Structure formats: structure tokens, C-alpha cells
Amino acid sequence: MTIVSGKVEARRTLQSARSDVLRKMWEHRADYAYVLPAIAVMLIVIAYPIYYTIELSFFNTPPGLQLRDKIFVGFNNYTAILTSGVFWQVTFNTLIWTVASTFFSFVLGFAAALALHRDFIGRGVLRAILIIPWVISAVAASYIWKWIYHSDFGIIGAVLVELGWASRPPNFIDSVSTVLPSLIVVNIWREFPFAMIMMTAGLQTVPEQLLRAAKVDGANAWQRFWHVTFPHLRNVSTVTILLLAVANFNSFIIPWIMTGGGPSNASHIWITHIYELAFGRQRWGVASAYSVLLFIILMTLGYFYVRALSGNERKDGSA
Amino acid sequence: MRRITVGGAVLRGAVSTALTISLMSGSALAAPPVDLSKWSPEYVRSIAGTQDFDTAGDCAKVTPLDYKGRLTFWYQGVFEGDPDLLRQYYKDFFATFRKTYPNIQLEEQALTYNDLLDKFRTALLGNAAPMAVRLQILGGTEFASKGYLQPLKPEDVGYSTEDFWPGAMKAVTWDGVTYGIPTNNETMAFIWNADIFKRAGLDPNKPPATWDDVVKYSKQIHDKLGIAGYGLVARKNAGNTPYRFMPQLWAYGGGVFDEAKANPTYKEIELNSPQSKAALQASYDMYVRDKSVPVSALTNQQADNQPLFLAGQLGMMISHPSDYNVMLDLQKKATGADKDKAQTVIDNMRYGLIPTGPDGKRAVVFGGSNIHILKPEYVEGGKVDEPAAKAIICMWTSPEWSLKMAYAGSNPGNLNGFKTKWMKERLDSIKFLDVTTSMLPYGIPFPALPQSPEIMNIIIPDMLQNALTGAMSVDQAADDAAKKVKDLMGGGL
């Protein structure tokens, strides 16, 4: 008897909760109507391509066949990728590219933000100058750097030869050992202003009174930075690093324009390799499988990004 | 200006005839408008300016001039390496077409050689292709084999198949059906700087006879003058690379398959044959052993070699006759001492036949472009305005415009173009055109296979880069490339 009445009670509670949800949804029907177009667009331009990419990753698409004539191969694309030497080379390049670009962009950007946080004459002009690499077109920057690095007539090589520091111009982008570090330098040059802007914004949220109090208590500059400033910047640093990491995982323009992934795949990173597989070699299936793997990695990074943002909000008491 | 001896001329004539006949094989031997067996610089001069053509009148028979319609059209247009002269002809063509067919609403889009295939493939996947497209010679069979193109032969736009180079017709034929019409065809030539040759202790009037000589000359120029000898190009995904390496590969007796033979079957892969490896070894010797070519060869394309040559920093290269005009354009933009230096280079610019292999074999890529009509289901809107498409195709492939649109860098796809007054004008105004034109009979088309773009734009440059960077030995690089071709032909992932 007790069991029966308990079940009935539970059903009633569930029904009540459901009707409560439906009632609330009905009350907010106008709000749902407002966001419906945005959701519809997202379903078309995001959800469907994701679904189609996942589907395509299970098919072989030989260059002599149309895409509609694709051949189902199960997980063959995934096993082919994971057993291919190029995959590991490209993955290694991508990791080096992402970690080095993210780390140095952040450190340089943070240093620039700290240097420009103090008030001095010309600070505004310097800030504007330092933002230039970030605002100019990546395509234009890539072409400029290609000429700066040119292995026969690059500006750097010419200066070094002119000064007698080298007998011939150094080989920056035509060597398998130097090409990736050379491209990472360009990427850092382009990205550090973003980190600088983010950290500058973060620095402005550090309470002045805390810094003054610490100074009164006898804390030196380093102690004030480490015990007051830095803890306040932890969340903005996390978000900046995550955004840089996601952007670097997705990089395409600089390596593609400057080297096309060469020489000998030495500067191929995931996105350039996926592009070449899909558009240069028409291996849509393999390229899709690569994309799915990349999607999983980026979603994981995205999860941490959202968590970091949620952490910020909880600390602010806004959620 | 040409450096051709009597003996050389006889030998060249004999080889030309043999190769011309081989190029003609495989197609109906109806009478072409010119005598291909007599092909020589002198013959080309003798037929130039001997016939007039009425382009509008001829095309009116295909599509009435008052036809009302709409056409979307993509084409491989001019790019940074082309001379200004060609830019003007492209503008003139579209202006003339609009004037001739005032009721056809033309929406044209120019794309560069390196971008066109990628964009076109993507558009096809979304059924958003243009109604008509002009593609590089490499692309025809790929899209025909996939069923994207409508059958289209010269007769459909008022011309005859024999009006076009037989080798070019092979590139638009798939499974016995013709899917396009050649707009232009060209072969490149060997260019050298006579002043650099002289300063390096070489005969300024004698280009290297063989590819082994190219290796030797390149080293001598570099060792004596400290500049790059030969303009090697090995960038991936750039058409320039196969256009410069394949002549070397074929001359040594190698090939991807048997494409250099008169009737290729494309069955056996020859990229790792001893002959192919010898060709790759020659590039390795220049880049790695002798360091006599630009270090930037791995990221460069021909457009990067042009300023090097003009600056007197490069002794030899392979290119079109248009490079002479490009040099003139670049020289005009130079200032001060650079202008005089550039003029000295232009005065010392010489053109000759591309060197032979060790067995006297001379080869060059038979290049060019084709024009095609898409099937309606792959076109944006699902409709193709065939009369409008045929109107532009008739006009572009006419003797007049197939010549004008190839004025500086190529040759008319329609052989009747060689008979026009503009050809005569061209021979008088474009230096060295006769030399590059006389390379035509040595032209070998890329394998007419859907896999060719990947082989030429990715596998061949990869092979070069693997060997030249030391990532692999010459043998390993050639074997690796052969395996990739085998996997590709086997439908591998």
C-alpha cells in the first residue's frame, strides 16, 4: 500500500514538474521565438556540416569518382590516419606549433601589458604600434614575412651578409629543421598583441587599494605582483591561453601562404594537411576523419574554456 | 638571335616530324588547316598572315548575335607573372564579347592557375559551378571522368577537330568522348643570360645541349660568379613545378607512366625506374651537392625566378616567350641603376631549345587550357544556357581570339590562329616566339587521367622536396613517389 502510494506520489511529482516546465516555456514563448532564427541558422551552418563531416569520415572518395559515389569503408579512414607516418609528423608539428605559439605569445603579450600598464609619455602611441601586427591582414603579413625570410634575397639574410656575420643568407623556410620555428616566430609576432590587450584589460581590474595596502605592509614589487596582481589575473590568463590555443590549433593562413606545408611536410599542421587532403587530393573521407579528430580535441579545449568562464562568473557572483 | 646550326636544324626537323606524327596518332587523320609535318620556325612564319577570319560571322552561325540569355563563366585568368599586354587582351575580349552579344548577360570570374582547381572542385560539391569553365589542360579528364562535364567537341561550335592539336584533343577526351575544346597550347623554351655565360667562361651563344650540361653550367656559373645557375622550381601545389621537372624526367627516359610514348597505356609506373632516378639525381646534384640553384626553390614558383633573372642573379631558366615581355614590364618599373642593370639583362636574354637527355631525347610539357560546359545539375540554379555558353566558346576558340588571348605566353589552340595577321604581328613583336613555337612538336601531354592533378601538383613536388631536403635519399624519394602513384591508381585512401 505504501509502495503503491509512493509510486503514485512520484508520478504526480514528475507530472507536476513537467507541467511546470511546459508552463514556464509557454510563459517565455516570445523569448524562444526571438532566438529561434539564430538556432535555425546554427543548425544549418554548424550542426549539419558536423553531421555530414562525421558521416563522410566513414567513406572512401577516390579522385575518379564523384562524392555521391563514395564507398563505405567503416573505420578504415581512421585506422589509415593513425597508422600513417605523415599523421604523426603533422601531429608533432601541430603540437609544437600550438604550444610554442601559445606560450610565447602569452608571455610576450603579458610582458608588454605589464610594461604598458605604468603611466608614461607615449604609452598610447606604443600600445597602438604594438597592436598593428594583430590588426593587419594575416595574408599580407605572410607575404611580407616570406620576403623577409627569403632564402636568397631576404632582408634578414642581406643584413647578415652585409655585416659580415654570415657568408650566405640563412635558410629559414627552405629547410626542414628551421621552417617550423621560423613560422612560429611570425605567428607569435601576429598574436602577442591579442594577449597584450586581454592582459591589459585584466590588469585594470586589479584593485588599486590592495596594491597600496601591500606596499604599506612592506611588499616589494615582485611580491606585489606575485601575491596581488597575478592571482587576480589567473582567470583572464586561463581564458587568453585557451583562446590562443584554439586559434593556433586552427591556424591556416601563415603556414599555407608561406610554405604550403613544405618543404617535405615539415611545416604541415593539421589544418593545412586537412585542406591539402580535401581540396588538393580530394580525399574528402580521410580529410573528414582528420576533422572529426580535430573537432574532438577542440571541443575538449572548448569545455575547459567554458569551465574557466563559468569559474569567473561564480567568483563574481553573477551566476 | 637563334642559335641553331644546320646539322642541328636537320636533326631537329627529323625529330620534330617523328614527334609531330606521334602527337597526331590516335585521332582521325583528316586534313588539319596547317601542315604539322612541316612544322618549323620558318614554316610558322610562312603561313602567318595568310588568311582572314570573320569571328562574329562564324559565331553567329552557332549562336545568333541577337540571342538573349545569361552565362556564368569562370576562367584561368592572368596573374602576377603575366605581362601587361596579356591583361589588355583579356579586357578586350570581354568587351568585344559584350559588344558582339549585347543581350547575353555575362558574369565572368577570373581565378589564378593555383586557385582554380580547388575552387571549382568545391563549387561542384555544392552544385554551384558556373555554366562554362576554362581549365588548365590538367583538369579536363578529372572532371570528365566524374561526369560533371557535357560532351563538347569543336564541331559543336562551328570548328573541326582537325583544327586543333591532336595532343590537346587527347587531354579533353575521356573514354572515347570529347568533353571540351582547347583554347591555347604552348611549350616552353630554355632561357639564358649570355652575359652571365660569358663571365662564367661559357660560350654565350651556346645553351647547354643536355641536362647533364645544365648541371655542369649551373655549377660553373655559381662557382665563378657566386649567383644561382639554373632556376629550379620545386614548390608543392604550384603548376610551375611539373612544367619544369617533367621535361627533365622525360629527357632522361623516365616518366610517371609511359606518357612519353606515342601510344601511352598508363599501366606501368616508371617513376622509380633508373632513368627517372637519374633525372631526380640531376636536381639533387644542383640543389644539394653543388648548391648552384636558388635555395628558395622549395617555396618558389616561376614568378619568383623572374625578378632574380632580371636582377642578373640567375643564369638559366625554363619559361614562356612571355617572360621577355615580363622582363620589359619589370624593367619599366625599375628605377636608377636598377633600370640600366635590367636593360643589360634584357639585351643578353637568349632563348633556345630545351636540352636533351643523355640519349638525345628532347621533351617539353604540352601545356595549355581547355574550355568546357557543365551539366545543369552541377550548376547554380540547375540550368545551363547552352547557346550563351557556345557563343563564348566559339569566340574564345576562334582563330582570332585563341591567338590574341595567348598572345604573349602561349599559342592558339585553333591552328587557324597561326594563319592570322595577328600571328604575323606577334612574330614580329615578340622576340623568341619562333623558338618556343618550334618546341611544340616535342610537347608531351600530361597523362590523360583523373589522377593527374594529384600526381603532378603533389606527388612530383613531394618527391623533389623529399630528395632535396635530405628527408629521403634520391632512391627512397623516387620509390616513395612510385608507391604513392600506385596507391592512388589503386583507389587507395
Short mmCIF file of N, CA and C in Angstrom, two decimals, chain A residues 59-69 73 76-77 80 146-147 150-153 168-169 171 173-176 256-265 268 275-284 286, chain B residues 117-118 121-122 125 142-143 145-148 222 235-237 287 291 293-301 304 307-308 313 377-378 450-451 453-454 458 462 465-467 469 471-472 484 487-488 491-493:
data_model
loop_
_atom_site.label_atom_id
_atom_site.label_comp_id
_atom_site.label_asym_id
_atom_site.label_seq_id
_atom_site.Cartn_x
_atom_site.Cartn_y
_atom_site.Cartn_z
N PHE A 59 33.72 7.08 -45.30
CA PHE A 59 33.67 6.74 -46.73
C PHE A 59 35.00 7.00 -47.41
N ASN A 60 35.25 6.21 -48.48
CA ASN A 60 36.40 6.46 -49.34
C ASN A 60 35.92 7.28 -50.53
N THR A 61 36.70 8.29 -50.91
CA THR A 61 36.29 9.15 -52.04
C THR A 61 37.43 9.23 -53.06
N PRO A 62 37.62 8.20 -53.88
CA PRO A 62 38.73 8.22 -54.85
C PRO A 62 38.59 9.39 -55.83
N PRO A 63 39.73 9.91 -56.36
CA PRO A 63 39.67 11.09 -57.21
C PRO A 63 38.89 10.88 -58.51
N GLY A 64 38.69 9.64 -58.92
CA GLY A 64 37.96 9.40 -60.17
C GLY A 64 36.46 9.32 -59.99
N LEU A 65 35.98 9.46 -58.76
CA LEU A 65 34.54 9.33 -58.51
C LEU A 65 33.97 10.62 -57.93
N GLN A 66 32.69 10.82 -58.22
CA GLN A 66 32.01 11.95 -57.59
C GLN A 66 31.77 11.62 -56.13
N LEU A 67 31.52 12.66 -55.36
CA LEU A 67 31.32 12.47 -53.92
C LEU A 67 30.10 11.60 -53.65
N ARG A 68 29.08 11.73 -54.49
CA ARG A 68 27.86 10.94 -54.25
C ARG A 68 28.10 9.43 -54.47
N ASP A 69 29.19 9.11 -55.18
CA ASP A 69 29.51 7.69 -55.42
C ASP A 69 30.50 7.15 -54.40
N VAL A 73 33.63 2.57 -46.00
CA VAL A 73 34.81 1.80 -45.58
C VAL A 73 34.89 1.68 -44.05
N ASN A 76 38.05 2.55 -41.66
CA ASN A 76 39.33 2.46 -42.39
C ASN A 76 40.07 3.78 -42.45
N ASN A 77 39.30 4.88 -42.62
CA ASN A 77 39.97 6.18 -42.70
C ASN A 77 40.70 6.50 -41.40
N ALA A 80 43.70 4.26 -41.18
CA ALA A 80 44.72 4.71 -42.15
C ALA A 80 45.44 5.94 -41.60
N LYS A 146 57.42 36.31 -45.86
CA LYS A 146 58.04 35.40 -46.82
C LYS A 146 59.25 36.08 -47.48
N TRP A 147 59.07 37.35 -47.76
CA TRP A 147 60.18 38.09 -48.37
C TRP A 147 61.26 38.42 -47.35
N HIS A 150 63.16 35.28 -47.15
CA HIS A 150 63.58 34.68 -48.43
C HIS A 150 65.01 34.13 -48.35
N SER A 151 65.16 32.89 -48.77
CA SER A 151 66.45 32.22 -48.57
C SER A 151 67.56 32.76 -49.48
N ASP A 152 67.19 33.50 -50.52
CA ASP A 152 68.22 34.07 -51.39
C ASP A 152 68.32 35.58 -51.25
N PHE A 153 67.15 36.23 -51.13
CA PHE A 153 67.16 37.70 -51.13
C PHE A 153 66.38 38.30 -49.98
N ARG A 168 76.55 33.48 -46.44
CA ARG A 168 75.39 33.43 -47.34
C ARG A 168 74.13 33.53 -46.51
N PRO A 169 73.02 33.99 -47.11
CA PRO A 169 71.79 34.19 -46.31
C PRO A 169 71.37 32.90 -45.61
N ASN A 171 69.11 29.93 -44.18
CA ASN A 171 67.96 29.26 -44.79
C ASN A 171 66.84 29.14 -43.74
N ILE A 173 63.10 29.19 -44.41
CA ILE A 173 61.87 28.44 -44.72
C ILE A 173 62.05 27.37 -45.81
N ASP A 174 63.29 27.15 -46.24
CA ASP A 174 63.51 26.09 -47.23
C ASP A 174 64.29 24.93 -46.62
N SER A 175 64.27 24.86 -45.30
CA SER A 175 64.97 23.77 -44.62
C SER A 175 64.00 23.09 -43.68
N VAL A 176 64.04 21.77 -43.64
CA VAL A 176 63.10 21.04 -42.78
C VAL A 176 63.32 21.32 -41.30
N TRP A 256 50.21 28.12 -44.71
CA TRP A 256 49.80 27.79 -46.08
C TRP A 256 50.40 28.77 -47.08
N ILE A 257 50.34 30.05 -46.77
CA ILE A 257 50.85 31.04 -47.72
C ILE A 257 52.37 31.02 -47.78
N MET A 258 53.00 30.88 -46.64
CA MET A 258 54.47 30.98 -46.64
C MET A 258 55.16 29.75 -47.18
N THR A 259 54.63 28.57 -46.91
CA THR A 259 55.35 27.35 -47.34
C THR A 259 54.46 26.29 -47.97
N GLY A 260 53.14 26.43 -47.84
CA GLY A 260 52.26 25.38 -48.37
C GLY A 260 52.43 24.06 -47.61
N GLY A 261 52.98 24.14 -46.40
CA GLY A 261 53.17 22.91 -45.61
C GLY A 261 54.54 22.28 -45.81
N GLY A 262 55.30 22.78 -46.79
CA GLY A 262 56.60 22.19 -47.10
C GLY A 262 57.72 22.87 -46.34
N PRO A 263 58.94 22.58 -46.63
CA PRO A 263 59.33 21.51 -47.54
C PRO A 263 59.21 20.14 -46.86
N SER A 264 58.83 19.17 -47.65
CA SER A 264 58.74 17.78 -47.17
C SER A 264 57.84 17.65 -45.95
N ASN A 265 56.71 18.34 -45.96
CA ASN A 265 55.70 18.30 -44.88
C ASN A 265 56.21 18.88 -43.55
N HIS A 268 53.72 21.33 -42.24
CA HIS A 268 52.29 20.98 -42.31
C HIS A 268 51.75 20.85 -40.89
N TYR A 275 43.34 20.58 -45.37
CA TYR A 275 43.00 21.34 -46.58
C TYR A 275 43.61 20.66 -47.82
N GLU A 276 44.86 20.27 -47.70
CA GLU A 276 45.50 19.63 -48.85
C GLU A 276 44.83 18.31 -49.19
N LEU A 277 44.51 17.53 -48.16
CA LEU A 277 43.83 16.25 -48.39
C LEU A 277 42.49 16.45 -49.09
N ALA A 278 41.75 17.45 -48.63
CA ALA A 278 40.41 17.65 -49.17
C ALA A 278 40.43 18.32 -50.54
N PHE A 279 41.11 19.46 -50.63
CA PHE A 279 41.00 20.25 -51.84
C PHE A 279 42.09 19.97 -52.86
N GLY A 280 43.27 19.57 -52.40
CA GLY A 280 44.35 19.26 -53.34
C GLY A 280 44.26 17.83 -53.83
N ARG A 281 43.87 16.90 -52.92
CA ARG A 281 43.87 15.48 -53.28
C ARG A 281 42.47 14.88 -53.30
N GLN A 282 41.49 15.66 -52.95
CA GLN A 282 40.09 15.20 -52.97
C GLN A 282 39.83 13.96 -52.13
N ARG A 283 40.61 13.79 -51.07
CA ARG A 283 40.35 12.68 -50.15
C ARG A 283 39.40 13.19 -49.07
N TRP A 284 38.17 13.43 -49.48
CA TRP A 284 37.20 14.04 -48.58
C TRP A 284 36.97 13.16 -47.35
N VAL A 286 39.10 10.92 -45.83
CA VAL A 286 40.21 10.99 -44.89
C VAL A 286 40.26 12.37 -44.24
N LEU B 117 41.47 25.09 -59.61
CA LEU B 117 41.01 23.71 -59.40
C LEU B 117 40.33 23.56 -58.04
N ASP B 118 40.95 24.12 -57.00
CA ASP B 118 40.39 23.98 -55.64
C ASP B 118 38.99 24.59 -55.57
N ARG B 121 36.41 22.57 -57.74
CA ARG B 121 36.02 21.31 -57.10
C ARG B 121 35.03 21.56 -55.97
N THR B 122 35.29 22.59 -55.18
CA THR B 122 34.42 22.91 -54.06
C THR B 122 33.04 23.31 -54.55
N LEU B 125 30.93 20.38 -55.59
CA LEU B 125 30.35 19.62 -54.48
C LEU B 125 29.06 20.25 -53.99
N GLU B 142 39.91 14.89 -65.35
CA GLU B 142 39.43 14.68 -63.98
C GLU B 142 37.92 14.93 -63.90
N PHE B 143 37.48 16.04 -64.45
CA PHE B 143 36.07 16.39 -64.32
C PHE B 143 35.20 15.63 -65.32
N SER B 145 35.81 12.50 -66.25
CA SER B 145 35.67 11.14 -65.73
C SER B 145 34.64 11.08 -64.61
N LYS B 146 34.45 12.17 -63.92
CA LYS B 146 33.48 12.19 -62.82
C LYS B 146 32.07 12.50 -63.30
N GLY B 147 31.96 12.82 -64.56
CA GLY B 147 30.63 13.05 -65.12
C GLY B 147 30.09 14.46 -64.92
N TYR B 148 30.96 15.40 -64.62
CA TYR B 148 30.50 16.77 -64.40
C TYR B 148 30.29 17.54 -65.71
N HIS B 222 77.72 29.28 -60.73
CA HIS B 222 77.70 29.54 -59.29
C HIS B 222 79.12 29.66 -58.72
N ARG B 235 58.20 23.94 -55.72
CA ARG B 235 57.12 24.23 -54.77
C ARG B 235 55.97 23.25 -54.99
N LYS B 236 55.31 22.89 -53.90
CA LYS B 236 54.16 21.99 -54.00
C LYS B 236 52.91 22.79 -54.34
N ASN B 237 51.95 22.12 -54.96
CA ASN B 237 50.69 22.78 -55.32
C ASN B 237 50.86 23.97 -56.22
N TYR B 287 70.95 21.13 -56.41
CA TYR B 287 70.46 21.77 -55.18
C TYR B 287 71.34 21.44 -53.97
N LYS B 291 74.93 23.20 -54.78
CA LYS B 291 74.27 24.42 -54.26
C LYS B 291 74.29 25.52 -55.33
N VAL B 293 71.71 26.35 -57.40
CA VAL B 293 70.37 26.86 -57.78
C VAL B 293 69.82 27.65 -56.59
N PRO B 294 68.76 28.45 -56.79
CA PRO B 294 68.26 29.22 -55.64
C PRO B 294 67.88 28.31 -54.48
N VAL B 295 68.30 28.70 -53.28
CA VAL B 295 67.95 27.93 -52.08
C VAL B 295 66.42 27.95 -51.91
N SER B 296 65.82 29.06 -52.34
CA SER B 296 64.38 29.25 -52.18
C SER B 296 63.55 28.42 -53.17
N ALA B 297 64.20 27.53 -53.91
CA ALA B 297 63.48 26.74 -54.93
C ALA B 297 62.31 25.95 -54.34
N LEU B 298 62.41 25.58 -53.07
CA LEU B 298 61.36 24.73 -52.48
C LEU B 298 60.08 25.51 -52.18
N THR B 299 60.19 26.82 -52.04
CA THR B 299 58.99 27.63 -51.78
C THR B 299 58.71 28.58 -52.93
N ASN B 300 59.56 28.56 -53.93
CA ASN B 300 59.41 29.49 -55.07
C ASN B 300 58.55 28.93 -56.18
N GLN B 301 58.01 29.83 -56.97
CA GLN B 301 57.46 29.43 -58.26
C GLN B 301 58.13 30.30 -59.32
N ASP B 304 58.81 33.94 -59.00
CA ASP B 304 59.90 34.38 -58.13
C ASP B 304 61.24 34.34 -58.87
N PRO B 307 62.18 38.01 -61.20
CA PRO B 307 63.00 39.13 -60.71
C PRO B 307 64.46 38.75 -60.48
N LEU B 308 64.70 37.48 -60.12
CA LEU B 308 66.09 37.03 -59.95
C LEU B 308 66.84 37.14 -61.27
N GLN B 313 70.85 37.73 -61.34
CA GLN B 313 71.25 36.79 -60.29
C GLN B 313 70.91 35.35 -60.63
N GLU B 377 22.85 19.93 -63.63
CA GLU B 377 22.63 19.57 -62.23
C GLU B 377 23.76 20.03 -61.29
N TYR B 378 24.90 20.42 -61.86
CA TYR B 378 26.02 20.88 -61.02
C TYR B 378 26.18 22.40 -61.04
N PRO B 450 42.26 11.06 -64.50
CA PRO B 450 41.71 11.92 -63.44
C PRO B 450 42.66 12.11 -62.27
N GLN B 451 43.64 11.20 -62.15
CA GLN B 451 44.59 11.30 -61.04
C GLN B 451 45.74 12.26 -61.34
N PRO B 453 46.14 15.58 -61.78
CA PRO B 453 46.42 16.77 -60.97
C PRO B 453 47.13 16.43 -59.66
N GLU B 454 46.72 15.34 -59.01
CA GLU B 454 47.38 14.99 -57.75
C GLU B 454 48.82 14.54 -57.99
N ILE B 458 51.16 17.38 -56.51
CA ILE B 458 51.51 16.99 -55.14
C ILE B 458 52.60 15.91 -55.09
N ASP B 462 56.43 16.63 -54.05
CA ASP B 462 56.80 15.94 -52.81
C ASP B 462 58.07 15.13 -53.00
N GLN B 465 60.96 17.51 -53.13
CA GLN B 465 61.26 18.08 -51.82
C GLN B 465 61.88 17.04 -50.88
N ASN B 466 61.37 15.81 -50.95
CA ASN B 466 61.94 14.77 -50.09
C ASN B 466 63.41 14.52 -50.41
N ALA B 467 63.75 14.56 -51.70
CA ALA B 467 65.15 14.32 -52.08
C ALA B 467 66.00 15.56 -51.80
N THR B 469 65.60 18.05 -49.66
CA THR B 469 65.79 18.45 -48.26
C THR B 469 66.59 17.40 -47.49
N ALA B 471 65.33 14.64 -46.60
CA ALA B 471 64.38 13.84 -45.83
C ALA B 471 64.44 12.39 -46.29
N MET B 472 64.76 12.19 -47.56
CA MET B 472 64.93 10.85 -48.12
C MET B 472 66.10 10.89 -49.10
N LYS B 484 53.23 5.98 -53.98
CA LYS B 484 52.05 6.86 -53.85
C LYS B 484 51.20 6.83 -55.12
N ASP B 487 49.34 3.52 -55.14
CA ASP B 487 48.21 3.56 -54.20
C ASP B 487 47.06 4.40 -54.77
N LEU B 488 47.45 5.51 -55.36
CA LEU B 488 46.44 6.41 -55.93
C LEU B 488 45.67 5.73 -57.05
N GLY B 491 43.07 3.25 -56.07
CA GLY B 491 41.90 3.76 -55.33
C GLY B 491 42.13 3.81 -53.84
N GLY B 492 43.41 3.84 -53.44
CA GLY B 492 43.73 3.86 -52.01
C GLY B 492 43.20 5.10 -51.32
N LEU B 493 43.21 5.03 -49.98
CA LEU B 493 42.67 6.13 -49.19
C LEU B 493 43.56 7.36 -49.31
#
